[in-house]
């Protein structure tokens, strides 16, 4: 079996132990039949999840330990028991809503193991629970976020640089920010024609190879209000964005823009494209979180493995209450299973 084999279970990371990830993992397993979820293996933190399930009165979890080298058996175990591949974890409890840098190794170790085992062909894809970057930074984590860390792990595996691209996907909208976790005032300098071209090429390739969109239509937002009004409200759209679109069109891509971002996301506009490529984080994420806050899925494109995640954070304010909504995690699990089944790129190929 190869990386991304859709017949294999998925990896589900523990995420930030103090956040809602543990109770979401428990909810997903306990409601697996009702939600129609594919089999998954929790990577690290089984006792944390079981204790959170008890504390939230979700029910008792019957954990079953699985080991690397025999993870394919987890698919049948999943019918009755919650498969967990345990990792070394710090002594002491995890308290809902209270972060602890001592848990950082479990968080990053869960991600690393999920990626490694998926690339080894033991699991079909990676689904990540939310992390708390501030806590990880305090423990020495050097990446801006999940996406960049996954890109580094993929680069180490392949032996060359990988450009991970964040996509947020809902039922009728997919959005991609060209720049991600940087200050707004750094966006103009970070943008380049080459970066926009590379991002769109990755989006188109993955829409074809994993999402089954044979002829992707891409709408590209301008950076400035009204897409710069012909250069009268900033020159970036004329000098950086428009040349990228021209290059992409010359290569045969179905790309339009730069378009005013304030008119790109109403229902009629959304029907005219398969993905919207935006210039910065909030330009992309505000519309998707407005339209599909509980059901949106974070998908990382450009990787040699499938990765999805719920489109929300750690929600410390409700962690441990049982009030978290499992819908986005459920959609992330189901989308990961579909993408792993659909993907047409060979395992280990540059993506």
mmCIF file of N, CA and C in Angstrom, residues 135-269:
data_model
loop_
_atom_site.group_PDB
_atom_site.id
_atom_site.type_symbol
_atom_site.label_atom_id
_atom_site.label_comp_id
_atom_site.label_asym_id
_atom_site.label_seq_id
_atom_site.Cartn_x
_atom_site.Cartn_y
_atom_site.Cartn_z
ATOM 1 N N UNK A 135 1.672 28.814 22.664
ATOM 2 C CA UNK A 135 2.263 27.849 23.589
ATOM 3 C C UNK A 135 3.451 27.144 22.946
ATOM 4 N N UNK A 136 3.322 26.778 21.690
ATOM 5 C CA UNK A 136 4.428 26.114 20.998
ATOM 6 C C UNK A 136 5.618 27.048 20.849
ATOM 7 N N UNK A 137 5.361 28.331 20.527
ATOM 8 C CA UNK A 137 6.455 29.295 20.418
ATOM 9 C C UNK A 137 7.228 29.369 21.730
ATOM 10 N N UNK A 138 6.502 29.372 22.850
ATOM 11 C CA UNK A 138 7.146 29.461 24.163
ATOM 12 C C UNK A 138 8.025 28.251 24.439
ATOM 13 N N UNK A 139 7.731 27.137 23.745
ATOM 14 C CA UNK A 139 8.522 25.913 23.913
ATOM 15 C C UNK A 139 9.602 25.773 22.847
ATOM 16 N N UNK A 140 9.749 26.783 21.979
ATOM 17 C CA UNK A 140 10.814 26.763 20.978
ATOM 18 C C UNK A 140 10.394 26.403 19.571
ATOM 19 N N UNK A 141 9.103 26.262 19.321
ATOM 20 C CA UNK A 141 8.607 25.965 17.963
ATOM 21 C C UNK A 141 8.962 27.131 17.045
ATOM 22 N N UNK A 142 9.532 26.853 15.886
ATOM 23 C CA UNK A 142 10.063 27.937 15.061
ATOM 24 C C UNK A 142 9.278 28.177 13.766
ATOM 25 N N UNK A 143 8.119 27.570 13.638
ATOM 26 C CA UNK A 143 7.347 27.728 12.414
ATOM 27 C C UNK A 143 6.154 28.647 12.664
ATOM 28 N N UNK A 144 5.748 29.441 11.663
ATOM 29 C CA UNK A 144 4.597 30.335 11.868
ATOM 30 C C UNK A 144 3.306 29.601 12.208
ATOM 31 N N UNK A 145 3.155 28.377 11.723
ATOM 32 C CA UNK A 145 1.922 27.649 11.985
ATOM 33 C C UNK A 145 1.981 26.231 11.466
ATOM 34 N N UNK A 146 0.838 25.559 11.544
ATOM 35 C CA UNK A 146 0.673 24.184 11.090
ATOM 36 C C UNK A 146 1.148 24.004 9.646
ATOM 37 N N UNK A 147 0.649 24.896 8.773
ATOM 38 C CA UNK A 147 0.909 24.750 7.340
ATOM 39 C C UNK A 147 2.403 24.739 7.058
ATOM 40 N N UNK A 148 3.121 25.682 7.660
ATOM 41 C CA UNK A 148 4.557 25.787 7.410
ATOM 42 C C UNK A 148 5.313 24.593 7.985
ATOM 43 N N UNK A 149 4.868 24.092 9.137
ATOM 44 C CA UNK A 149 5.510 22.921 9.735
ATOM 45 C C UNK A 149 5.316 21.689 8.857
ATOM 46 N N UNK A 150 4.114 21.518 8.344
ATOM 47 C CA UNK A 150 3.850 20.400 7.446
ATOM 48 C C UNK A 150 4.705 20.491 6.187
ATOM 49 N N UNK A 151 4.869 21.718 5.686
ATOM 50 C CA UNK A 151 5.725 21.910 4.524
ATOM 51 C C UNK A 151 7.166 21.524 4.808
ATOM 52 N N UNK A 152 7.658 21.867 6.010
ATOM 53 C CA UNK A 152 9.027 21.518 6.375
ATOM 54 C C UNK A 152 9.188 20.004 6.499
ATOM 55 N N UNK A 153 8.202 19.331 7.098
ATOM 56 C CA UNK A 153 8.270 17.871 7.211
ATOM 57 C C UNK A 153 8.270 17.211 5.835
ATOM 58 N N UNK A 154 7.442 17.740 4.927
ATOM 59 C CA UNK A 154 7.401 17.194 3.569
ATOM 60 C C UNK A 154 8.719 17.454 2.841
ATOM 61 N N UNK A 155 9.280 18.640 3.030
ATOM 62 C CA UNK A 155 10.555 18.981 2.386
ATOM 63 C C UNK A 155 11.664 18.048 2.860
ATOM 64 N N UNK A 156 11.699 17.778 4.167
ATOM 65 C CA UNK A 156 12.705 16.863 4.703
ATOM 66 C C UNK A 156 12.553 15.475 4.084
ATOM 67 N N UNK A 157 11.319 15.037 3.898
ATOM 68 C CA UNK A 157 11.071 13.705 3.333
ATOM 69 C C UNK A 157 11.498 13.621 1.877
ATOM 70 N N UNK A 158 11.164 14.658 1.115
ATOM 71 C CA UNK A 158 11.426 14.633 -0.328
ATOM 72 C C UNK A 158 12.854 15.048 -0.676
ATOM 73 N N UNK A 159 13.506 15.795 0.223
ATOM 74 C CA UNK A 159 14.857 16.253 -0.056
ATOM 75 C C UNK A 159 14.921 17.524 -0.872
ATOM 76 N N UNK A 160 13.797 18.187 -1.041
ATOM 77 C CA UNK A 160 13.781 19.488 -1.723
ATOM 78 C C UNK A 160 12.624 20.308 -1.175
ATOM 79 N N UNK A 161 12.683 21.601 -1.426
ATOM 80 C CA UNK A 161 11.700 22.511 -0.852
ATOM 81 C C UNK A 161 10.299 22.235 -1.392
ATOM 82 N N UNK A 162 9.323 22.311 -0.496
ATOM 83 C CA UNK A 162 7.918 22.154 -0.842
ATOM 84 C C UNK A 162 7.203 23.448 -0.492
ATOM 85 N N UNK A 163 6.311 23.884 -1.345
ATOM 86 C CA UNK A 163 5.537 25.098 -1.100
ATOM 87 C C UNK A 163 4.125 24.699 -0.671
ATOM 88 N N UNK A 164 3.848 24.679 0.634
ATOM 89 C CA UNK A 164 2.492 24.338 1.082
ATOM 90 C C UNK A 164 1.553 25.515 0.874
ATOM 91 N N UNK A 165 0.352 25.237 0.445
ATOM 92 C CA UNK A 165 -0.645 26.273 0.168
ATOM 93 C C UNK A 165 -1.892 25.991 0.990
ATOM 94 N N UNK A 166 -2.349 26.987 1.734
ATOM 95 C CA UNK A 166 -3.543 26.838 2.553
ATOM 96 C C UNK A 166 -4.793 27.071 1.724
ATOM 97 N N UNK A 167 -5.715 26.122 1.762
ATOM 98 C CA UNK A 167 -7.039 26.302 1.172
ATOM 99 C C UNK A 167 -8.084 26.074 2.251
ATOM 100 N N UNK A 168 -9.086 26.935 2.314
ATOM 101 C CA UNK A 168 -10.252 26.708 3.155
ATOM 102 C C UNK A 168 -11.415 26.379 2.227
ATOM 103 N N UNK A 169 -12.071 25.252 2.497
ATOM 104 C CA UNK A 169 -13.105 24.769 1.585
ATOM 105 C C UNK A 169 -14.416 24.537 2.306
ATOM 106 N N UNK A 170 -15.503 25.035 1.712
ATOM 107 C CA UNK A 170 -16.851 24.773 2.178
ATOM 108 C C UNK A 170 -17.663 24.151 1.061
ATOM 109 N N UNK A 171 -18.953 24.056 1.263
ATOM 110 C CA UNK A 171 -19.807 23.390 0.279
ATOM 111 C C UNK A 171 -19.809 24.103 -1.061
ATOM 112 N N UNK A 172 -19.755 25.437 -1.064
ATOM 113 C CA UNK A 172 -19.802 26.154 -2.340
ATOM 114 C C UNK A 172 -18.779 27.279 -2.417
ATOM 115 N N UNK A 173 -17.691 27.155 -1.675
ATOM 116 C CA UNK A 173 -16.628 28.153 -1.751
ATOM 117 C C UNK A 173 -15.302 27.528 -1.336
ATOM 118 N N UNK A 174 -14.272 27.768 -2.146
ATOM 119 C CA UNK A 174 -12.898 27.430 -1.793
ATOM 120 C C UNK A 174 -12.074 28.706 -1.899
ATOM 121 N N UNK A 175 -11.281 28.991 -0.873
ATOM 122 C CA UNK A 175 -10.452 30.196 -0.888
ATOM 123 C C UNK A 175 -9.017 29.840 -0.543
ATOM 124 N N UNK A 176 -8.080 30.607 -1.127
ATOM 125 C CA UNK A 176 -6.657 30.381 -0.905
ATOM 126 C C UNK A 176 -5.982 31.730 -0.674
ATOM 127 N N UNK A 177 -5.339 31.941 0.465
ATOM 128 C CA UNK A 177 -4.545 33.152 0.643
ATOM 129 C C UNK A 177 -3.121 32.947 0.121
ATOM 130 N N UNK A 178 -2.624 33.905 -0.642
ATOM 131 C CA UNK A 178 -1.251 33.807 -1.158
ATOM 132 C C UNK A 178 -0.251 34.012 -0.034
ATOM 133 N N UNK A 179 -0.480 35.014 0.805
ATOM 134 C CA UNK A 179 0.317 35.188 2.021
ATOM 135 C C UNK A 179 -0.552 34.771 3.191
ATOM 136 N N UNK A 180 0.076 34.268 4.255
ATOM 137 C CA UNK A 180 -0.737 33.654 5.309
ATOM 138 C C UNK A 180 -0.500 34.336 6.655
ATOM 139 N N UNK A 181 0.384 33.808 7.465
ATOM 140 C CA UNK A 181 0.528 34.270 8.845
ATOM 141 C C UNK A 181 1.612 35.340 8.964
ATOM 142 N N UNK A 182 1.336 36.484 8.359
ATOM 143 C CA UNK A 182 2.250 37.621 8.457
ATOM 144 C C UNK A 182 1.438 38.872 8.764
ATOM 145 N N UNK A 183 2.066 39.907 9.335
ATOM 146 C CA UNK A 183 1.329 41.149 9.613
ATOM 147 C C UNK A 183 0.799 41.764 8.322
ATOM 148 N N UNK A 184 -0.320 42.456 8.436
ATOM 149 C CA UNK A 184 -0.938 43.058 7.255
ATOM 150 C C UNK A 184 0.004 44.040 6.575
ATOM 151 N N UNK A 185 0.777 44.783 7.357
ATOM 152 C CA UNK A 185 1.651 45.780 6.732
ATOM 153 C C UNK A 185 2.846 45.152 6.017
ATOM 154 N N UNK A 186 3.030 43.828 6.187
ATOM 155 C CA UNK A 186 4.112 43.136 5.482
ATOM 156 C C UNK A 186 3.644 42.507 4.174
ATOM 157 N N UNK A 187 2.335 42.500 3.931
ATOM 158 C CA UNK A 187 1.795 41.808 2.762
ATOM 159 C C UNK A 187 2.301 42.382 1.445
ATOM 160 N N UNK A 188 2.266 43.714 1.220
ATOM 161 C CA UNK A 188 2.703 44.223 -0.093
ATOM 162 C C UNK A 188 4.124 43.813 -0.464
ATOM 163 N N UNK A 189 5.029 43.835 0.512
ATOM 164 C CA UNK A 189 6.404 43.457 0.210
ATOM 165 C C UNK A 189 6.556 41.951 0.021
ATOM 166 N N UNK A 190 5.693 41.178 0.670
ATOM 167 C CA UNK A 190 5.785 39.721 0.548
ATOM 168 C C UNK A 190 5.220 39.216 -0.776
ATOM 169 N N UNK A 191 4.284 39.952 -1.349
ATOM 170 C CA UNK A 191 3.690 39.532 -2.614
ATOM 171 C C UNK A 191 4.676 39.695 -3.766
ATOM 172 N N UNK A 192 4.634 38.769 -4.681
ATOM 173 C CA UNK A 192 5.410 38.894 -5.918
ATOM 174 C C UNK A 192 4.642 38.196 -7.027
ATOM 175 N N UNK A 193 4.960 38.579 -8.236
ATOM 176 C CA UNK A 193 4.317 37.934 -9.383
ATOM 177 C C UNK A 193 4.607 36.442 -9.384
ATOM 178 N N UNK A 194 5.862 36.068 -9.105
ATOM 179 C CA UNK A 194 6.232 34.650 -9.103
ATOM 180 C C UNK A 194 5.471 33.875 -8.026
ATOM 181 N N UNK A 195 5.295 34.476 -6.844
ATOM 182 C CA UNK A 195 4.584 33.800 -5.767
ATOM 183 C C UNK A 195 3.120 33.560 -6.132
ATOM 184 N N UNK A 196 2.497 34.541 -6.750
ATOM 185 C CA UNK A 196 1.099 34.383 -7.163
ATOM 186 C C UNK A 196 0.984 33.299 -8.227
ATOM 187 N N UNK A 197 1.889 33.310 -9.193
ATOM 188 C CA UNK A 197 1.870 32.297 -10.255
ATOM 189 C C UNK A 197 2.047 30.903 -9.658
ATOM 190 N N UNK A 198 3.027 30.742 -8.786
ATOM 191 C CA UNK A 198 3.287 29.428 -8.188
ATOM 192 C C UNK A 198 2.088 28.956 -7.367
ATOM 193 N N UNK A 199 1.483 29.868 -6.612
ATOM 194 C CA UNK A 199 0.333 29.495 -5.793
ATOM 195 C C UNK A 199 -0.823 29.018 -6.658
ATOM 196 N N UNK A 200 -1.140 29.755 -7.700
ATOM 197 C CA UNK A 200 -2.244 29.370 -8.575
ATOM 198 C C UNK A 200 -1.949 28.041 -9.263
ATOM 199 N N UNK A 201 -0.721 27.827 -9.693
ATOM 200 C CA UNK A 201 -0.371 26.554 -10.336
ATOM 201 C C UNK A 201 -0.586 25.378 -9.392
ATOM 202 N N UNK A 202 -0.223 25.536 -8.113
ATOM 203 C CA UNK A 202 -0.441 24.468 -7.134
ATOM 204 C C UNK A 202 -1.932 24.246 -6.913
ATOM 205 N N UNK A 203 -2.695 25.328 -6.817
ATOM 206 C CA UNK A 203 -4.139 25.216 -6.636
ATOM 207 C C UNK A 203 -4.765 24.449 -7.799
ATOM 208 N N UNK A 204 -4.408 24.814 -9.014
ATOM 209 C CA UNK A 204 -4.969 24.156 -10.198
ATOM 210 C C UNK A 204 -4.582 22.682 -10.220
ATOM 211 N N UNK A 205 -3.313 22.396 -9.940
ATOM 212 C CA UNK A 205 -2.861 21.005 -9.973
ATOM 213 C C UNK A 205 -3.615 20.143 -8.955
ATOM 214 N N UNK A 206 -3.784 20.668 -7.739
ATOM 215 C CA UNK A 206 -4.455 19.862 -6.722
ATOM 216 C C UNK A 206 -5.964 19.789 -6.936
ATOM 217 N N UNK A 207 -6.558 20.823 -7.506
ATOM 218 C CA UNK A 207 -7.978 20.728 -7.852
ATOM 219 C C UNK A 207 -8.192 19.616 -8.866
ATOM 220 N N UNK A 208 -7.268 19.482 -9.797
ATOM 221 C CA UNK A 208 -7.373 18.414 -10.791
ATOM 222 C C UNK A 208 -7.077 17.048 -10.185
ATOM 223 N N UNK A 209 -5.961 16.934 -9.444
ATOM 224 C CA UNK A 209 -5.478 15.624 -9.020
ATOM 225 C C UNK A 209 -6.209 15.077 -7.808
ATOM 226 N N UNK A 210 -6.748 15.962 -6.955
ATOM 227 C CA UNK A 210 -7.373 15.470 -5.729
ATOM 228 C C UNK A 210 -8.865 15.773 -5.648
ATOM 229 N N UNK A 211 -9.283 16.893 -6.186
ATOM 230 C CA UNK A 211 -10.687 17.268 -6.083
ATOM 231 C C UNK A 211 -11.506 16.859 -7.307
ATOM 232 N N UNK A 212 -10.837 16.371 -8.338
ATOM 233 C CA UNK A 212 -11.559 15.911 -9.516
ATOM 234 C C UNK A 212 -12.136 17.017 -10.375
ATOM 235 N N UNK A 213 -11.576 18.241 -10.288
ATOM 236 C CA UNK A 213 -12.024 19.358 -11.122
ATOM 237 C C UNK A 213 -11.134 19.364 -12.361
ATOM 238 N N UNK A 214 -11.657 18.937 -13.483
ATOM 239 C CA UNK A 214 -10.822 18.747 -14.670
ATOM 240 C C UNK A 214 -10.338 20.048 -15.291
ATOM 241 N N UNK A 215 -11.159 21.082 -15.229
ATOM 242 C CA UNK A 215 -10.781 22.375 -15.836
ATOM 243 C C UNK A 215 -11.036 23.491 -14.826
ATOM 244 N N UNK A 216 -10.159 23.646 -13.839
ATOM 245 C CA UNK A 216 -10.397 24.603 -12.761
ATOM 246 C C UNK A 216 -10.475 26.051 -13.249
ATOM 247 N N UNK A 217 -11.449 26.766 -12.692
ATOM 248 C CA UNK A 217 -11.618 28.196 -12.958
ATOM 249 C C UNK A 217 -11.200 28.948 -11.700
ATOM 250 N N UNK A 218 -10.265 29.871 -11.860
ATOM 251 C CA UNK A 218 -9.688 30.568 -10.716
ATOM 252 C C UNK A 218 -9.986 32.063 -10.809
ATOM 253 N N UNK A 219 -10.519 32.604 -9.716
ATOM 254 C CA UNK A 219 -10.725 34.049 -9.593
ATOM 255 C C UNK A 219 -9.650 34.589 -8.662
ATOM 256 N N UNK A 220 -8.959 35.632 -9.091
ATOM 257 C CA UNK A 220 -7.866 36.204 -8.301
ATOM 258 C C UNK A 220 -8.258 37.592 -7.823
ATOM 259 N N UNK A 221 -8.202 37.782 -6.511
ATOM 260 C CA UNK A 221 -8.548 39.077 -5.928
ATOM 261 C C UNK A 221 -7.406 40.064 -6.083
ATOM 262 N N UNK A 222 -7.751 41.327 -6.186
ATOM 263 C CA UNK A 222 -6.755 42.376 -6.101
ATOM 264 C C UNK A 222 -6.374 42.622 -4.654
ATOM 265 N N UNK A 223 -5.265 43.285 -4.453
ATOM 266 C CA UNK A 223 -4.829 43.593 -3.095
ATOM 267 C C UNK A 223 -5.566 44.792 -2.525
ATOM 268 N N UNK A 224 -5.749 45.810 -3.341
ATOM 269 C CA UNK A 224 -6.267 47.093 -2.875
ATOM 270 C C UNK A 224 -7.777 47.207 -3.094
ATOM 271 N N UNK A 225 -8.427 48.150 -2.442
ATOM 272 C CA UNK A 225 -9.845 48.382 -2.711
ATOM 273 C C UNK A 225 -10.098 48.580 -4.201
ATOM 274 N N UNK A 226 -11.166 47.964 -4.710
ATOM 275 C CA UNK A 226 -11.543 48.067 -6.127
ATOM 276 C C UNK A 226 -10.426 47.571 -7.039
ATOM 277 N N UNK A 227 -9.598 46.627 -6.525
ATOM 278 C CA UNK A 227 -8.457 46.099 -7.289
ATOM 279 C C UNK A 227 -7.555 47.214 -7.783
ATOM 280 N N UNK A 228 -7.457 48.279 -6.980
ATOM 281 C CA UNK A 228 -6.516 49.353 -7.264
ATOM 282 C C UNK A 228 -7.004 50.445 -8.180
ATOM 283 N N UNK A 229 -8.197 50.294 -8.754
ATOM 284 C CA UNK A 229 -8.743 51.340 -9.659
ATOM 285 C C UNK A 229 -7.708 51.773 -10.700
ATOM 286 N N UNK A 230 -7.149 50.764 -11.406
ATOM 287 C CA UNK A 230 -6.196 51.079 -12.465
ATOM 288 C C UNK A 230 -4.920 51.725 -11.980
ATOM 289 N N UNK A 231 -4.567 51.446 -10.716
ATOM 290 C CA UNK A 231 -3.326 51.992 -10.179
ATOM 291 C C UNK A 231 -3.490 53.272 -9.398
ATOM 292 N N UNK A 232 -4.711 53.795 -9.318
ATOM 293 C CA UNK A 232 -4.925 55.042 -8.580
ATOM 294 C C UNK A 232 -5.066 54.808 -7.076
ATOM 295 N N UNK A 233 -5.347 53.545 -6.668
ATOM 296 C CA UNK A 233 -5.397 53.209 -5.239
ATOM 297 C C UNK A 233 -4.349 52.125 -4.995
ATOM 298 N N UNK A 234 -3.097 52.483 -5.171
ATOM 299 C CA UNK A 234 -2.010 51.521 -5.005
ATOM 300 C C UNK A 234 -1.606 50.901 -6.333
ATOM 301 N N UNK A 235 -0.336 50.634 -6.472
ATOM 302 C CA UNK A 235 0.200 50.128 -7.736
ATOM 303 C C UNK A 235 0.353 48.599 -7.769
ATOM 304 N N UNK A 236 0.150 47.925 -6.635
ATOM 305 C CA UNK A 236 0.427 46.490 -6.577
ATOM 306 C C UNK A 236 -0.410 45.671 -7.558
ATOM 307 N N UNK A 237 -1.673 46.055 -7.746
ATOM 308 C CA UNK A 237 -2.529 45.270 -8.633
ATOM 309 C C UNK A 237 -2.105 45.392 -10.091
ATOM 310 N N UNK A 238 -1.589 46.559 -10.458
ATOM 311 C CA UNK A 238 -1.110 46.779 -11.821
ATOM 312 C C UNK A 238 0.262 46.147 -12.033
ATOM 313 N N UNK A 239 1.126 46.303 -11.037
ATOM 314 C CA UNK A 239 2.523 45.924 -11.229
ATOM 315 C C UNK A 239 2.861 44.505 -10.776
ATOM 316 N N UNK A 240 2.042 43.909 -9.907
ATOM 317 C CA UNK A 240 2.353 42.583 -9.365
ATOM 318 C C UNK A 240 1.287 41.548 -9.702
ATOM 319 N N UNK A 241 0.021 41.875 -9.438
ATOM 320 C CA UNK A 241 -1.035 40.890 -9.608
ATOM 321 C C UNK A 241 -1.387 40.686 -11.084
ATOM 322 N N UNK A 242 -1.615 41.766 -11.811
ATOM 323 C CA UNK A 242 -1.998 41.639 -13.223
ATOM 324 C C UNK A 242 -0.957 40.896 -14.055
ATOM 325 N N UNK A 243 0.351 41.159 -13.887
ATOM 326 C CA UNK A 243 1.333 40.382 -14.650
ATOM 327 C C UNK A 243 1.285 38.884 -14.342
ATOM 328 N N UNK A 244 0.983 38.521 -13.090
ATOM 329 C CA UNK A 244 0.865 37.096 -12.746
ATOM 330 C C UNK A 244 -0.293 36.462 -13.501
ATOM 331 N N UNK A 245 -1.408 37.160 -13.550
ATOM 332 C CA UNK A 245 -2.576 36.635 -14.259
ATOM 333 C C UNK A 245 -2.279 36.494 -15.748
ATOM 334 N N UNK A 246 -1.577 37.472 -16.303
ATOM 335 C CA UNK A 246 -1.216 37.403 -17.722
ATOM 336 C C UNK A 246 -0.331 36.189 -17.992
ATOM 337 N N UNK A 247 0.631 35.927 -17.122
ATOM 338 C CA UNK A 247 1.500 34.757 -17.291
ATOM 339 C C UNK A 247 0.696 33.457 -17.229
ATOM 340 N N UNK A 248 -0.216 33.381 -16.272
ATOM 341 C CA UNK A 248 -1.022 32.174 -16.110
ATOM 342 C C UNK A 248 -1.942 31.954 -17.307
ATOM 343 N N UNK A 249 -2.536 33.023 -17.801
ATOM 344 C CA UNK A 249 -3.392 32.906 -18.982
ATOM 345 C C UNK A 249 -2.589 32.472 -20.200
ATOM 346 N N UNK A 250 -1.356 32.972 -20.310
ATOM 347 C CA UNK A 250 -0.498 32.580 -21.433
ATOM 348 C C UNK A 250 -0.152 31.093 -21.387
ATOM 349 N N UNK A 251 -0.176 30.520 -20.159
ATOM 350 C CA UNK A 251 0.085 29.088 -20.003
ATOM 351 C C UNK A 251 -1.166 28.243 -20.196
ATOM 352 N N UNK A 252 -2.300 28.902 -20.431
ATOM 353 C CA UNK A 252 -3.534 28.182 -20.695
ATOM 354 C C UNK A 252 -4.451 28.000 -19.510
ATOM 355 N N UNK A 253 -4.140 28.640 -18.381
ATOM 356 C CA UNK A 253 -4.990 28.531 -17.211
ATOM 357 C C UNK A 253 -6.217 29.427 -17.349
ATOM 358 N N UNK A 254 -7.335 28.963 -16.805
ATOM 359 C CA UNK A 254 -8.576 29.742 -16.794
ATOM 360 C C UNK A 254 -8.574 30.605 -15.538
ATOM 361 N N UNK A 255 -7.992 31.786 -15.649
ATOM 362 C CA UNK A 255 -7.782 32.676 -14.508
ATOM 363 C C UNK A 255 -8.315 34.064 -14.846
ATOM 364 N N UNK A 256 -9.046 34.679 -13.889
ATOM 365 C CA UNK A 256 -9.563 36.038 -14.070
ATOM 366 C C UNK A 256 -9.099 36.929 -12.927
ATOM 367 N N UNK A 257 -8.888 38.200 -13.230
ATOM 368 C CA UNK A 257 -8.538 39.160 -12.199
ATOM 369 C C UNK A 257 -7.528 40.176 -12.715
ATOM 370 N N UNK A 258 -7.028 41.017 -11.813
ATOM 371 C CA UNK A 258 -7.422 41.115 -10.414
ATOM 372 C C UNK A 258 -8.835 41.674 -10.257
ATOM 373 N N UNK A 259 -9.591 41.042 -9.358
ATOM 374 C CA UNK A 259 -10.986 41.397 -9.143
ATOM 375 C C UNK A 259 -11.151 42.117 -7.809
ATOM 376 N N UNK A 260 -12.095 43.050 -7.726
ATOM 377 C CA UNK A 260 -12.380 43.687 -6.435
ATOM 378 C C UNK A 260 -12.877 42.641 -5.446
ATOM 379 N N UNK A 261 -12.208 42.531 -4.310
ATOM 380 C CA UNK A 261 -12.550 41.477 -3.356
ATOM 381 C C UNK A 261 -13.943 41.653 -2.772
ATOM 382 N N UNK A 262 -14.443 42.881 -2.743
ATOM 383 C CA UNK A 262 -15.744 43.098 -2.104
ATOM 384 C C UNK A 262 -16.917 42.624 -2.946
ATOM 385 N N UNK A 263 -16.673 42.238 -4.193
ATOM 386 C CA UNK A 263 -17.765 41.731 -5.034
ATOM 387 C C UNK A 263 -17.518 40.291 -5.511
ATOM 388 N N UNK A 264 -16.572 39.590 -4.872
ATOM 389 C CA UNK A 264 -16.212 38.244 -5.327
ATOM 390 C C UNK A 264 -16.975 37.120 -4.640
ATOM 391 N N UNK A 265 -17.674 37.413 -3.542
ATOM 392 C CA UNK A 265 -18.127 36.316 -2.700
ATOM 393 C C UNK A 265 -19.637 36.199 -2.532
ATOM 394 N N UNK A 266 -20.412 36.986 -3.261
ATOM 395 C CA UNK A 266 -21.849 36.758 -3.231
ATOM 396 C C UNK A 266 -22.167 35.520 -4.079
ATOM 397 N N UNK A 267 -23.372 35.004 -3.930
ATOM 398 C CA UNK A 267 -23.707 33.693 -4.506
ATOM 399 C C UNK A 267 -23.487 33.632 -6.013
ATOM 400 N N UNK A 268 -23.896 34.663 -6.749
ATOM 401 C CA UNK A 268 -23.739 34.628 -8.201
ATOM 402 C C UNK A 268 -22.266 34.630 -8.593
ATOM 403 N N UNK A 269 -21.463 35.422 -7.889
ATOM 404 C CA UNK A 269 -20.030 35.461 -8.194
ATOM 405 C C UNK A 269 -19.383 34.114 -7.901
#
